Amino acid sequence: MRADAAGTVRDALIAAGARGLLVADENCPPALLAGLPPGTRVLSNRWDLCVAARDCGLEVSFSDFALPATADLELIACRVPKERAVVRHLINRAWHALAPGGRLLLWGGKHTGIKTHGKEAASAFGGAPEVRKLGTDYLAVATRTGATLHSLDDADYEVLRPLLAYGARVLFTKPGLFGWDQIDPGSALLAAQLPGIFAAGGAPARLLDLGCGYGYLSVAAHAHGADADAVTATDTCAAALLACAKNFAAHGIAGEVVPSDCADGIAEHFDLVLCNPPFHRGFAADQELCARFFRAAASHLHRAGRALFVTHRVVPAAALAQGVFRSCEQIAATPSFQVHLLQGPRRAPLT
Ligand SMILES: C[S@@+](CC[C@H](N)C(=O)[O-])C[C@H]1O[C@@H](n2cnc3c(N)ncnc32)[C@H](O)[C@@H]1O
């Protein structure tokens, strides 16, 4: 049987035992988690993957790529993330986590920039690039040989910066977050509907920002009259949660910022759900993920509650809402985006 990259990584992690670490972001194949022996160490920036890994008996930590600076690991493996700043941050942090002679394994398809990332990892670690094709992916191996790290420019990945604004309200963001360097026009279109929605039905007593990112929609809702403690914001991404918490603190929003997989584990029902759902997972389009957000919104609304969803025009929002909400009305549209007001949730029971 021909070796593939994920299988090679799995075997290397098994061989490294407690001195191995899988770094799992949204591009990590779920089958890899299922193929690892219980007790294997996994660090993920995604709450949904942490839950999946825990269910497989793996030893999980949830953080924004905060690898330990313990210099004692033999192996770190990661399917290459989408953002260059994240990859470079990971390479820098991996050097501090690995023992001398330890190896960083990165893998991914040609379109992920894996060859460039492999070269950069080798130059940071002070060795020669080692990249080979295994199945449809490429595997890059960098060995910690040099005594010093030739640190890569990761655009200060860890630092949240006051880069954007909602009106006079400054918003902290950083590379890797959705719409991090420019307010997403879809989110802005949704926010522009809030004054009309609040005028018609009053500001919501309880509001859920589903897939909150750095909290743009929550800040907008607060700016238009939602109470400081009315908001619960949730996301699966550790960096998004940190940024959202920072923006809540900056604007006196006392609401909760909760990690979840599509609001799983949030038992409360809300008057209003605001959502700009993802329709990509890593490098791939994922309509089922988008559909889950519609179902999650319905499950988390009071019977008289409403949801506002903004989607790209290519997303069949009305079809995704069908069977989940009794009413789905398009209330705004641009050539690229559409906002739907969803009412009459047909709730699946909360788990
Ligand atoms: C299109 S972005 C919208 C972000 C933010 N609401 C805004 O308007 O700027 C979608 C968000 O959903 C989050 N997300 C993706 N999968 C998720 C899941 N399974 N559970 C919760 N959040 C998820 C992403 O991390 C991302 O922050």
Coordinates of C-alpha atoms and ligand atoms in Angstrom, one line a residue:
M1 CA 0.0 0.0 0.0
R2 CA 1.3 3.5 -0.9
A3 CA 2.0 5.7 2.1
D4 CA 0.0 8.9 2.5
A5 CA 1.1 11.9 4.5
A6 CA -1.6 11.6 7.3
G7 CA -0.7 7.9 7.8
T8 CA 3.0 8.7 8.0
V9 CA 2.2 11.4 10.6
R10 CA 0.0 9.0 12.6
D11 CA 2.8 6.4 12.7
A12 CA 5.3 9.1 13.8
L13 CA 3.0 10.3 16.5
I14 CA 2.5 6.8 17.8
A15 CA 6.3 6.2 17.8
A16 CA 6.9 9.4 19.7
G17 CA 4.3 8.5 22.4
A18 CA 4.1 11.1 25.2
R19 CA 6.9 13.1 23.5
G20 CA 4.7 13.7 20.5
L21 CA 2.2 16.5 20.0
L22 CA -0.5 16.8 17.3
V23 CA -1.4 20.4 16.6
A24 CA -5.0 20.3 15.2
D25 CA -6.6 23.2 13.5
E26 CA -9.6 23.2 11.2
N27 CA -7.7 21.5 8.4
C28 CA -6.8 18.4 10.6
P29 CA -8.6 15.4 9.1
P30 CA -11.0 13.9 11.7
A31 CA -9.9 10.4 10.7
L32 CA -6.4 11.2 12.1
L33 CA -7.8 11.9 15.6
A34 CA -9.7 8.6 15.5
G35 CA -6.6 6.7 14.4
L36 CA -4.4 7.8 17.3
P37 CA -4.0 5.7 20.5
P38 CA -5.7 7.0 23.7
G39 CA -3.4 9.4 25.6
T40 CA -1.8 10.9 22.5
R41 CA -1.3 14.7 23.1
V42 CA -3.3 17.1 21.0
L43 CA -3.4 20.8 21.1
S44 CA -6.2 22.5 19.2
N45 CA -7.4 26.1 18.7
R46 CA -10.8 24.7 17.8
W47 CA -13.3 23.7 20.5
D48 CA -15.1 21.3 18.2
L49 CA -11.9 19.4 17.5
C50 CA -11.1 19.3 21.3
V51 CA -14.4 17.7 21.9
A52 CA -13.8 15.2 19.1
A53 CA -10.3 14.4 20.3
R54 CA -11.5 14.0 23.9
D55 CA -14.2 11.6 22.7
C56 CA -11.3 9.6 21.1
G57 CA -9.6 9.4 24.5
L58 CA -6.8 11.8 23.5
E59 CA -5.1 14.2 26.0
V60 CA -6.3 17.6 24.8
S61 CA -5.5 21.2 25.4
F62 CA -7.5 24.1 23.9
S63 CA -5.4 27.3 23.1
D64 CA -4.5 29.7 20.4
F65 CA -1.4 27.8 19.3
A66 CA 0.2 28.3 22.7
L67 CA 2.7 25.5 22.4
P68 CA 4.7 24.7 25.6
A69 CA 8.2 26.3 25.7
T70 CA 9.5 23.1 27.3
A71 CA 12.2 22.1 24.8
D72 CA 11.4 18.4 25.5
L73 CA 9.2 17.2 22.6
E74 CA 10.5 14.8 20.1
L75 CA 7.8 15.4 17.5
I76 CA 5.2 18.1 16.6
A77 CA 2.9 17.5 13.7
C78 CA 0.4 19.9 12.1
R79 CA -1.6 19.9 8.8
V80 CA -0.7 23.2 7.5
P81 CA -3.0 26.1 8.6
K82 CA -4.5 28.6 6.0
E83 CA -3.0 31.8 7.3
R84 CA 0.7 32.5 6.7
A85 CA 1.1 34.4 10.1
V86 CA -0.3 31.3 11.9
V87 CA 2.1 28.9 10.2
R88 CA 5.0 31.1 11.0
H89 CA 3.9 31.5 14.6
L90 CA 3.6 27.8 14.8
I91 CA 7.0 27.2 13.4
N92 CA 8.6 29.7 15.9
R93 CA 6.7 28.2 18.9
A94 CA 7.5 24.6 17.8
W95 CA 11.2 25.3 17.9
H96 CA 10.8 26.3 21.6
A97 CA 8.8 23.2 22.4
L98 CA 11.1 20.7 20.6
A99 CA 14.2 19.1 22.2
P100 CA 17.4 19.4 20.1
G101 CA 17.1 16.9 17.3
G102 CA 13.2 17.1 17.5
R103 CA 11.2 17.3 14.3
L104 CA 8.4 19.4 13.1
L105 CA 6.1 17.7 10.5
L106 CA 3.9 19.9 8.3
W107 CA 1.7 18.5 5.6
G108 CA -0.8 19.6 3.1
G109 CA -1.8 19.7 -0.6
K110 CA 0.1 21.8 -3.1
H111 CA -2.4 24.7 -2.9
T112 CA -1.7 25.2 0.8
G113 CA 1.8 26.6 0.2
I114 CA 3.4 23.6 1.9
K115 CA 6.6 23.8 -0.1
T116 CA 7.2 27.4 0.9
H117 CA 6.3 26.6 4.5
G118 CA 8.7 23.6 4.5
K119 CA 11.5 25.9 3.3
E120 CA 10.7 28.5 5.9
A121 CA 10.6 26.0 8.7
A122 CA 14.0 24.5 7.6
S123 CA 15.6 27.9 7.5
A124 CA 14.1 28.9 10.9
F125 CA 15.4 25.7 12.4
G126 CA 18.9 26.0 10.7
G127 CA 18.7 22.9 8.5
A128 CA 18.1 21.9 4.9
P129 CA 14.6 21.7 3.5
E130 CA 13.1 18.2 3.4
V131 CA 9.8 18.1 1.4
R132 CA 8.4 14.9 -0.2
K133 CA 5.2 14.0 -1.9
L134 CA 3.1 11.3 -0.2
G135 CA -0.1 10.4 -1.9
T136 CA -1.9 13.7 -2.8
D137 CA -0.2 15.7 0.0
Y138 CA 3.4 16.9 0.6
L139 CA 5.1 16.3 3.9
A140 CA 7.7 18.8 5.1
V141 CA 10.1 17.9 7.9
A142 CA 12.2 20.4 9.8
T143 CA 14.7 19.2 12.4
R144 CA 15.8 21.3 15.3
T145 CA 19.5 21.2 14.6
G146 CA 20.8 24.8 15.2
A147 CA 21.3 26.3 18.7
T148 CA 19.2 29.3 17.9
L149 CA 15.9 30.0 16.2
H150 CA 16.0 32.2 13.1
S151 CA 12.7 33.6 14.0
L152 CA 10.2 34.0 11.2
D153 CA 8.1 37.2 10.9
D154 CA 4.7 36.1 12.2
A155 CA 3.2 39.6 12.0
D156 CA 3.1 39.6 15.9
Y157 CA 0.5 36.9 15.7
E158 CA -0.3 36.8 19.4
V159 CA -1.0 40.5 19.7
L160 CA -4.5 41.9 19.5
R161 CA -4.4 45.3 17.8
P162 CA -6.9 48.2 17.7
L163 CA -7.2 48.0 13.9
L164 CA -10.9 48.4 13.1
A165 CA -13.9 50.3 14.4
Y166 CA -17.7 50.2 14.6
G167 CA -18.6 54.0 14.6
A168 CA -16.5 55.5 17.3
R169 CA -15.9 52.1 19.0
V170 CA -12.4 50.6 18.4
L171 CA -12.2 46.9 17.6
F172 CA -9.3 44.7 18.5
T173 CA -8.4 42.0 16.0
K174 CA -5.4 40.0 14.7
P175 CA -4.2 37.9 11.7
G176 CA -6.1 34.7 11.2
L177 CA -9.5 35.9 12.4
F178 CA -12.4 36.2 10.0
G179 CA -12.4 39.8 8.5
W180 CA -9.4 40.7 10.7
D181 CA -8.1 43.6 8.7
Q182 CA -11.3 44.9 7.1
I183 CA -14.8 44.8 8.4
D184 CA -16.6 42.1 6.5
P185 CA -19.2 43.8 4.2
G186 CA -21.7 41.0 4.9
S187 CA -21.4 41.6 8.7
A188 CA -21.7 45.3 8.1
L189 CA -24.9 44.7 6.1
L190 CA -26.4 42.7 9.0
A191 CA -25.3 45.4 11.5
A192 CA -27.1 48.0 9.4
Q193 CA -30.4 46.2 9.9
L194 CA -30.2 46.3 13.7
P195 CA -31.7 49.8 14.2
G196 CA -34.8 48.8 12.2
I197 CA -35.1 45.4 14.0
F198 CA -34.7 46.9 17.4
A199 CA -37.2 49.7 16.6
A200 CA -39.8 47.1 15.5
G201 CA -39.4 44.6 18.3
G202 CA -37.4 46.4 21.0
A203 CA -33.8 45.6 21.9
P204 CA -33.5 41.9 22.8
A205 CA -33.4 40.9 26.5
R206 CA -31.1 38.0 25.6
L207 CA -29.0 37.9 22.4
L208 CA -26.8 35.2 21.1
D209 CA -23.9 36.1 18.8
L210 CA -23.4 32.7 17.1
G211 CA -19.9 32.3 15.6
C212 CA -18.9 35.7 17.1
G213 CA -15.4 36.1 15.6
Y214 CA -13.9 39.2 17.3
G215 CA -17.4 40.3 18.4
Y216 CA -18.3 42.8 15.7
L217 CA -22.0 41.9 15.7
S218 CA -22.2 42.0 19.6
V219 CA -20.5 45.4 19.6
A220 CA -22.9 46.7 17.0
A221 CA -25.9 45.3 18.9
H222 CA -24.7 47.0 22.1
A223 CA -24.2 50.3 20.2
H224 CA -27.8 50.1 19.1
G225 CA -29.2 49.5 22.6
A226 CA -28.8 45.9 23.6
D227 CA -28.0 45.8 27.3
A228 CA -24.4 45.2 28.4
D229 CA -25.3 42.0 30.1
A230 CA -27.8 40.8 27.4
V231 CA -25.2 39.3 25.1
T232 CA -23.7 35.8 24.9
A233 CA -21.1 35.3 22.3
T234 CA -19.8 32.0 21.2
D235 CA -17.2 30.6 18.7
T236 CA -15.2 27.5 18.3
C237 CA -11.9 29.3 17.6
A238 CA -9.7 30.2 20.6
A239 CA -8.3 33.4 18.9
A240 CA -11.8 34.6 18.2
L241 CA -12.9 34.1 21.8
L242 CA -9.8 36.0 23.1
A243 CA -10.4 38.9 20.7
C244 CA -14.1 39.0 21.5
A245 CA -13.5 39.0 25.2
K246 CA -11.0 41.9 24.7
N247 CA -13.6 43.9 22.7
F248 CA -16.3 43.2 25.3
A249 CA -14.0 44.5 28.0
A250 CA -13.1 47.5 25.9
H251 CA -16.7 48.5 25.4
G252 CA -18.2 47.6 28.8
I253 CA -20.1 44.6 27.5
A254 CA -20.6 42.3 30.5
G255 CA -21.9 39.3 28.5
E256 CA -20.4 35.9 28.4
V257 CA -17.9 34.7 25.8
V258 CA -18.2 30.9 25.6
P259 CA -16.4 28.3 23.6
S260 CA -18.7 25.9 21.8
D261 CA -19.3 23.9 18.7
C262 CA -22.3 25.7 17.1
A263 CA -23.6 26.6 20.5
D264 CA -23.7 23.0 21.7
G265 CA -23.7 23.1 25.5
I266 CA -25.4 26.5 25.7
A267 CA -28.6 25.6 27.5
E268 CA -30.3 29.0 27.3
H269 CA -32.9 30.3 24.9
F270 CA -32.6 33.7 23.4
D271 CA -34.8 36.5 21.9
L272 CA -32.4 37.2 19.0
V273 CA -29.6 35.3 17.3
L274 CA -27.2 37.2 15.1
C275 CA -25.1 35.2 12.7
N276 CA -22.8 35.4 9.7
P277 CA -22.2 31.6 9.4
P278 CA -19.1 30.1 7.9
F279 CA -19.4 28.3 4.6
H280 CA -15.8 27.2 4.4
R281 CA -13.9 24.9 6.8
G282 CA -10.2 25.6 6.3
F283 CA -9.5 25.4 2.6
A284 CA -12.8 23.6 1.6
A285 CA -16.4 24.8 1.1
D286 CA -18.7 23.2 3.7
Q287 CA -22.5 23.8 3.2
E288 CA -23.4 21.3 6.0
L289 CA -21.4 23.4 8.5
C290 CA -23.5 26.4 7.4
A291 CA -26.7 24.4 7.7
R292 CA -25.8 23.5 11.3
F293 CA -25.8 27.2 12.2
F294 CA -29.4 27.6 11.0
R295 CA -30.4 24.6 13.1
A296 CA -28.4 25.8 16.1
A297 CA -30.1 29.2 15.9
A298 CA -33.6 27.6 15.8
S299 CA -32.7 25.4 18.8
H300 CA -31.5 28.4 20.9
L301 CA -34.5 30.7 20.3
H302 CA -37.6 31.3 22.4
R303 CA -40.7 30.5 20.4
A304 CA -41.2 34.2 19.6
G305 CA -37.5 34.7 19.0
R306 CA -35.9 35.9 15.8
A307 CA -32.7 35.3 14.0
L308 CA -30.8 37.5 11.6
F309 CA -28.5 35.7 9.2
V310 CA -26.2 37.3 6.6
T311 CA -24.9 35.0 3.9
H312 CA -23.1 35.3 0.6
R313 CA -25.6 35.3 -2.3
V314 CA -24.3 31.9 -3.4
V315 CA -25.5 30.4 -0.2
P316 CA -29.0 29.0 -0.5
A317 CA -30.1 30.6 2.7
A318 CA -33.9 30.2 2.1
A319 CA -33.4 26.4 1.5
L320 CA -31.2 26.1 4.6
A321 CA -33.9 27.8 6.6
Q322 CA -36.7 25.6 5.2
G323 CA -38.0 23.1 7.8
V324 CA -36.0 24.9 10.5
F325 CA -37.9 28.2 10.6
R326 CA -41.6 28.8 9.7
S327 CA -40.8 32.2 8.1
C328 CA -37.7 33.3 6.2
E329 CA -37.8 36.9 4.8
Q330 CA -35.0 38.5 2.9
I331 CA -34.7 42.0 4.4
A332 CA -31.6 43.4 2.7
A333 CA -29.4 42.4 -0.2
T334 CA -26.4 43.7 -2.1
P335 CA -24.9 42.1 -5.3
S336 CA -22.8 39.9 -2.9
F337 CA -24.7 39.5 0.3
Q338 CA -28.2 38.9 1.6
V339 CA -29.7 39.3 5.1
H340 CA -32.6 37.1 6.2
L341 CA -35.0 37.5 9.1
L342 CA -35.9 34.1 10.4
Q343 CA -38.9 33.6 12.7
G344 CA -40.9 30.7 14.1
P345 CA -38.1 28.4 15.1
R346 CA -38.9 24.7 14.8
R347 CA -36.7 23.7 17.6
A348 CA -34.8 20.5 17.9
P349 CA -34.3 19.7 21.6
L350 CA -31.1 21.2 23.1
T351 CA -28.5 18.7 24.0
Ligands
LIG1 C1 -18.1 34.3 8.9 S1 -17.3 34.3 10.4 C2 -18.3 35.6 11.3 C3 -17.6 36.2 12.5 C4 -18.3 37.4 13.1 N1 -19.6 37.0 13.6 C5 -18.4 38.6 12.2 O1 -19.5 38.9 11.7 O2 -17.3 39.2 12.0 C6 -17.9 32.8 11.1 C7 -17.4 32.5 12.5 O3 -17.9 31.2 12.9 C8 -16.9 30.5 13.6 N2 -17.1 29.1 13.6 C9 -16.8 28.2 12.6 N3 -17.2 27.0 12.9 C10 -17.8 27.0 14.1 C11 -18.4 26.1 15.0 N4 -18.5 24.8 14.7 N5 -19.0 26.6 16.1 C12 -18.9 27.9 16.5 N6 -18.3 28.8 15.7 C13 -17.8 28.4 14.5 C14 -15.6 30.9 13.0 O4 -14.5 30.7 13.9 C15 -15.9 32.4 12.7 O5 -15.4 33.2 13.7

